[in-house]
Amino acid sequence: MEAPGRRDLLRKLKALGKEELEGFKDKLSEVLLERGSEPIPVTPADPAALTDLLLRHCRGDSKVVLKVLEDVEARLRKASSHPQEAQKPSSCTKAGDSGPKSHFMHSGDEIPPGEGGTLASAIAFMKRHLSFTGSKAEAAGKQSRKEDPTGDSWGTDKCKLCPREEDPPEEIHPETVRGTDGNQETYRVHLPGAGSFRCSETELGFEARAAVTVQYRYGFWDQHLSVWSTPKWMIAGPLFSIQAEPAGAVAAIHLPHFLCLRGADTSRMQIAHFIEEGMTLEKPMQVRPFHAVLENPSFSLYGVVWGNRSKPPILIHSIVLLYWALKMAKTTLHLYIIPNDHSRFKAVDDYEKKCPSRLVSTSLQTHKPLTFDSHYVVSSQSNIEVTPKELEFCNIQAECLQSFMEIYTKDIQGGLEFSLVEKINKGPIWEAHVRPEDVTLSVSSAQTQTDEHFVNQHREQLIQRVMAVDSILDSLYGPVLDLEQIQSIRAERSSVEKMRKLYELVPKWDKDCKDRLYQALKEKHRPLVEELEGI
């Protein structure tokens, strides 16, 4: 999953014109070079590559990001104050215009004009709206946790009723290791020192006292606690199997949950801890809008549960997933309603990819939190067939097959609009507009229509954005690379230099070698590969 800060910055860089983006790249390169970073490659400016380069240099630290943006902004203002710079012609300038204009829309606001030119104003706008690590907590002061325990930026888009969590952590991107069965994935991260961290793939959080290596994977609730056989307790989040070395370096873990706690009695939340003797319940040190915090964990299997002691039922943060079944007749869609739980999203996604199916780009969030055992139907003016006619929102665990609706239409030419509504009161909880191009297969996942391999097609993006180079080299050792080649690549200082060195060998590879690199990239950097493939 992508950090909110990265998404905001990327969106605003994409909105820049070509010349403005090149101007941003030039000034960013000057600033990063002065700060001891590597030079930005002499290639056309790419918003995603620039975003990742900036965040990688700043290690996700909001204070460093904002300082870099301030330095870039200052250089742009200085340049615009020189008549020679101000009078440079622009292909976007028309008679009566002072220069190219950029329009960024965020919550209905447009960038106001300001000193230093349009691009500098855009950067000032970014600084006001980006929610990077620590910015809110720093602004609120050291007492922010006590004065406003609900002010947080974790889960920005999860619920309109719940507040943000405070003191947002540094987002970390784990190395993904597949099990011997090819399915069970283990995540591994090395936390460099004391601080707060959050996994981008699972939303599992860690508070570290010192450097530590953590391995974790999703567990199976049905092997330990069944929601159907224990009515006293409701499963409220993923189950994690966690190991840390050294274990004492982890001061606390933040376990994600999917409950909407507005007005709820949070004393009903407990953390289930499974050991050889059975299950014990531990009281969280703190209950947050999207996480339960457990101090000094002993490590094994942990997950959040909720006491079903009274009514009304607890509200659930929920999402809707819509997949296009590639090999089904005409246009066939699969629609799921699930709790906002990364383990269930991943389970559905893995199942659909095997069908094969492709996730349709729609809004995921429901308009409001839902309740388990409620029923929903599809409403549409289009000519569609829906099977089954209604879908029950159930607490089905990630290891079990999730229920879905199949939506079929013979004609998608004019697009398809439909909504998901509550069966009883007919209130809409989610809408979608599927365009014809959303369900049109354009490019094969690993090979374009022009027969250009994925590895060649996305060369520059992969060089700039792949971080787990050493793990990828391990996967290539033997069939593709020999020991001398691997040692030569690992001798380079940065991940970018290592990837560039690796690509020096690619022209001599056959398709099998490139396929092996592609598979290694999918295992170690699946979100990046899927982004580049447009999945």
PDB file of N, CA, C and O in Angstrom, residues 427-457:
ATOM      1  N   GLY A 427     -30.603   2.805   1.139  1.00  0.00           N
ATOM      2  CA  GLY A 427     -29.584   3.860   1.119  1.00  0.00           C
ATOM      3  C   GLY A 427     -28.320   3.403   0.407  1.00  0.00           C
ATOM      4  O   GLY A 427     -27.818   2.302   0.672  1.00  0.00           O
ATOM      5  N   PRO A 428     -27.757   4.212  -0.510  1.00  0.00           N
ATOM      6  CA  PRO A 428     -26.535   3.813  -1.225  1.00  0.00           C
ATOM      7  C   PRO A 428     -25.313   3.860  -0.307  1.00  0.00           C
ATOM      8  O   PRO A 428     -25.167   4.791   0.495  1.00  0.00           O
ATOM      9  N   ILE A 429     -24.459   2.858  -0.410  1.00  0.00           N
ATOM     10  CA  ILE A 429     -23.228   2.844   0.382  1.00  0.00           C
ATOM     11  C   ILE A 429     -21.983   2.948  -0.495  1.00  0.00           C
ATOM     12  O   ILE A 429     -20.878   3.153   0.004  1.00  0.00           O
ATOM     13  N   TRP A 430     -22.180   2.827  -1.832  1.00  0.00           N
ATOM     14  CA  TRP A 430     -21.017   2.840  -2.745  1.00  0.00           C
ATOM     15  C   TRP A 430     -21.537   2.932  -4.172  1.00  0.00           C
ATOM     16  O   TRP A 430     -22.595   2.385  -4.491  1.00  0.00           O
ATOM     17  N   GLU A 431     -20.810   3.696  -5.031  1.00  0.00           N
ATOM     18  CA  GLU A 431     -21.163   3.803  -6.443  1.00  0.00           C
ATOM     19  C   GLU A 431     -19.944   3.565  -7.308  1.00  0.00           C
ATOM     20  O   GLU A 431     -18.806   3.745  -6.864  1.00  0.00           O
ATOM     21  N   ALA A 432     -20.215   3.161  -8.554  1.00  0.00           N
ATOM     22  CA  ALA A 432     -19.125   2.956  -9.508  1.00  0.00           C
ATOM     23  C   ALA A 432     -19.587   3.341 -10.903  1.00  0.00           C
ATOM     24  O   ALA A 432     -20.762   3.193 -11.253  1.00  0.00           O
ATOM     25  N   HIS A 433     -18.645   3.878 -11.669  1.00  0.00           N
ATOM     26  CA  HIS A 433     -18.859   4.132 -13.095  1.00  0.00           C
ATOM     27  C   HIS A 433     -17.718   3.443 -13.828  1.00  0.00           C
ATOM     28  O   HIS A 433     -16.569   3.888 -13.777  1.00  0.00           O
ATOM     29  N   VAL A 434     -18.037   2.336 -14.485  1.00  0.00           N
ATOM     30  CA  VAL A 434     -17.032   1.558 -15.205  1.00  0.00           C
ATOM     31  C   VAL A 434     -17.045   1.987 -16.665  1.00  0.00           C
ATOM     32  O   VAL A 434     -18.068   1.851 -17.357  1.00  0.00           O
ATOM     33  N   ARG A 435     -15.945   2.522 -17.146  1.00  0.00           N
ATOM     34  CA  ARG A 435     -15.825   2.955 -18.531  1.00  0.00           C
ATOM     35  C   ARG A 435     -15.376   1.794 -19.404  1.00  0.00           C
ATOM     36  O   ARG A 435     -14.746   0.846 -18.903  1.00  0.00           O
ATOM     37  N   PRO A 436     -15.627   1.852 -20.710  1.00  0.00           N
ATOM     38  CA  PRO A 436     -15.194   0.754 -21.587  1.00  0.00           C
ATOM     39  C   PRO A 436     -13.701   0.474 -21.495  1.00  0.00           C
ATOM     40  O   PRO A 436     -13.278  -0.687 -21.510  1.00  0.00           O
ATOM     41  N   GLU A 437     -12.892   1.546 -21.381  1.00  0.00           N
ATOM     42  CA  GLU A 437     -11.439   1.343 -21.321  1.00  0.00           C
ATOM     43  C   GLU A 437     -10.991   0.693 -20.015  1.00  0.00           C
ATOM     44  O   GLU A 437      -9.875   0.154 -19.923  1.00  0.00           O
ATOM     45  N   ASP A 438     -11.857   0.724 -18.978  1.00  0.00           N
ATOM     46  CA  ASP A 438     -11.514   0.074 -17.712  1.00  0.00           C
ATOM     47  C   ASP A 438     -11.521  -1.444 -17.835  1.00  0.00           C
ATOM     48  O   ASP A 438     -10.892  -2.147 -17.038  1.00  0.00           O
ATOM     49  N   VAL A 439     -12.259  -1.957 -18.811  1.00  0.00           N
ATOM     50  CA  VAL A 439     -12.362  -3.405 -19.000  1.00  0.00           C
ATOM     51  C   VAL A 439     -11.910  -3.786 -20.411  1.00  0.00           C
ATOM     52  O   VAL A 439     -12.527  -4.606 -21.091  1.00  0.00           O
ATOM     53  N   THR A 440     -10.826  -3.140 -20.834  1.00  0.00           N
ATOM     54  CA  THR A 440     -10.207  -3.453 -22.117  1.00  0.00           C
ATOM     55  C   THR A 440      -8.753  -3.797 -21.870  1.00  0.00           C
ATOM     56  O   THR A 440      -8.000  -2.990 -21.310  1.00  0.00           O
ATOM     57  N   LEU A 441      -8.344  -4.978 -22.248  1.00  0.00           N
ATOM     58  CA  LEU A 441      -6.973  -5.415 -22.024  1.00  0.00           C
ATOM     59  C   LEU A 441      -6.079  -4.790 -23.076  1.00  0.00           C
ATOM     60  O   LEU A 441      -6.266  -5.004 -24.276  1.00  0.00           O
ATOM     61  N   SER A 442      -5.100  -3.985 -22.630  1.00  0.00           N
ATOM     62  CA  SER A 442      -4.243  -3.278 -23.580  1.00  0.00           C
ATOM     63  C   SER A 442      -2.873  -3.914 -23.718  1.00  0.00           C
ATOM     64  O   SER A 442      -2.357  -4.081 -24.804  1.00  0.00           O
ATOM     65  N   VAL A 443      -2.269  -4.282 -22.587  1.00  0.00           N
ATOM     66  CA  VAL A 443      -0.882  -4.749 -22.617  1.00  0.00           C
ATOM     67  C   VAL A 443      -0.739  -5.967 -21.717  1.00  0.00           C
ATOM     68  O   VAL A 443      -1.275  -6.013 -20.617  1.00  0.00           O
ATOM     69  N   SER A 444      -0.027  -6.968 -22.175  1.00  0.00           N
ATOM     70  CA  SER A 444       0.267  -8.135 -21.357  1.00  0.00           C
ATOM     71  C   SER A 444       1.106  -7.717 -20.166  1.00  0.00           C
ATOM     72  O   SER A 444       1.876  -6.777 -20.237  1.00  0.00           O
ATOM     73  N   SER A 445       0.942  -8.433 -19.072  1.00  0.00           N
ATOM     74  CA  SER A 445       1.613  -8.033 -17.836  1.00  0.00           C
ATOM     75  C   SER A 445       3.117  -8.018 -17.957  1.00  0.00           C
ATOM     76  O   SER A 445       3.782  -7.203 -17.345  1.00  0.00           O
ATOM     77  N   ALA A 446       3.705  -8.937 -18.694  1.00  0.00           N
ATOM     78  CA  ALA A 446       5.168  -8.979 -18.761  1.00  0.00           C
ATOM     79  C   ALA A 446       5.693  -8.678 -20.147  1.00  0.00           C
ATOM     80  O   ALA A 446       6.892  -8.665 -20.357  1.00  0.00           O
ATOM     81  N   GLN A 447       4.829  -8.424 -21.105  1.00  0.00           N
ATOM     82  CA  GLN A 447       5.304  -8.252 -22.472  1.00  0.00           C
ATOM     83  C   GLN A 447       4.334  -7.363 -23.225  1.00  0.00           C
ATOM     84  O   GLN A 447       3.149  -7.607 -23.243  1.00  0.00           O
ATOM     85  N   THR A 448       4.762  -6.293 -23.827  1.00  0.00           N
ATOM     86  CA  THR A 448       3.889  -5.379 -24.528  1.00  0.00           C
ATOM     87  C   THR A 448       3.536  -5.937 -25.882  1.00  0.00           C
ATOM     88  O   THR A 448       4.104  -6.913 -26.360  1.00  0.00           O
ATOM     89  N   GLN A 449       2.578  -5.266 -26.536  1.00  0.00           N
ATOM     90  CA  GLN A 449       2.148  -5.704 -27.851  1.00  0.00           C
ATOM     91  C   GLN A 449       3.273  -5.603 -28.879  1.00  0.00           C
ATOM     92  O   GLN A 449       3.240  -6.234 -29.913  1.00  0.00           O
ATOM     93  N   THR A 450       4.256  -4.768 -28.624  1.00  0.00           N
ATOM     94  CA  THR A 450       5.383  -4.634 -29.543  1.00  0.00           C
ATOM     95  C   THR A 450       6.488  -5.630 -29.206  1.00  0.00           C
ATOM     96  O   THR A 450       7.585  -5.530 -29.720  1.00  0.00           O
ATOM     97  N   ASP A 451       6.178  -6.592 -28.324  1.00  0.00           N
ATOM     98  CA  ASP A 451       7.121  -7.639 -27.942  1.00  0.00           C
ATOM     99  C   ASP A 451       8.276  -7.122 -27.096  1.00  0.00           C
ATOM    100  O   ASP A 451       9.294  -7.793 -26.959  1.00  0.00           O
ATOM    101  N   GLU A 452       8.145  -5.936 -26.524  1.00  0.00           N
ATOM    102  CA  GLU A 452       9.187  -5.410 -25.655  1.00  0.00           C
ATOM    103  C   GLU A 452       8.979  -5.976 -24.256  1.00  0.00           C
ATOM    104  O   GLU A 452       7.897  -5.868 -23.673  1.00  0.00           O
ATOM    105  N   HIS A 453      10.000  -6.571 -23.708  1.00  0.00           N
ATOM    106  CA  HIS A 453       9.891  -7.218 -22.403  1.00  0.00           C
ATOM    107  C   HIS A 453       9.719  -6.173 -21.304  1.00  0.00           C
ATOM    108  O   HIS A 453      10.223  -5.054 -21.395  1.00  0.00           O
ATOM    109  N   PHE A 454       9.002  -6.561 -20.240  1.00  0.00           N
ATOM    110  CA  PHE A 454       8.790  -5.681 -19.087  1.00  0.00           C
ATOM    111  C   PHE A 454      10.111  -5.108 -18.573  1.00  0.00           C
ATOM    112  O   PHE A 454      10.210  -3.924 -18.247  1.00  0.00           O
ATOM    113  N   VAL A 455      11.132  -5.931 -18.503  1.00  0.00           N
ATOM    114  CA  VAL A 455      12.441  -5.506 -17.973  1.00  0.00           C
ATOM    115  C   VAL A 455      13.041  -4.400 -18.831  1.00  0.00           C
ATOM    116  O   VAL A 455      13.662  -3.462 -18.311  1.00  0.00           O
ATOM    117  N   ASN A 456      12.865  -4.483 -20.145  1.00  0.00           N
ATOM    118  CA  ASN A 456      13.373  -3.435 -21.036  1.00  0.00           C
ATOM    119  C   ASN A 456      12.461  -2.214 -21.048  1.00  0.00           C
ATOM    120  O   ASN A 456      12.934  -1.068 -21.042  1.00  0.00           O
ATOM    121  N   GLN A 457      11.167  -2.461 -21.052  1.00  0.00           N
ATOM    122  CA  GLN A 457      10.201  -1.377 -21.160  1.00  0.00           C
ATOM    123  C   GLN A 457      10.297  -0.395 -19.989  1.00  0.00           C
ATOM    124  O   GLN A 457      10.172   0.811 -20.164  1.00  0.00           O
TER     125      GLN A 457
END
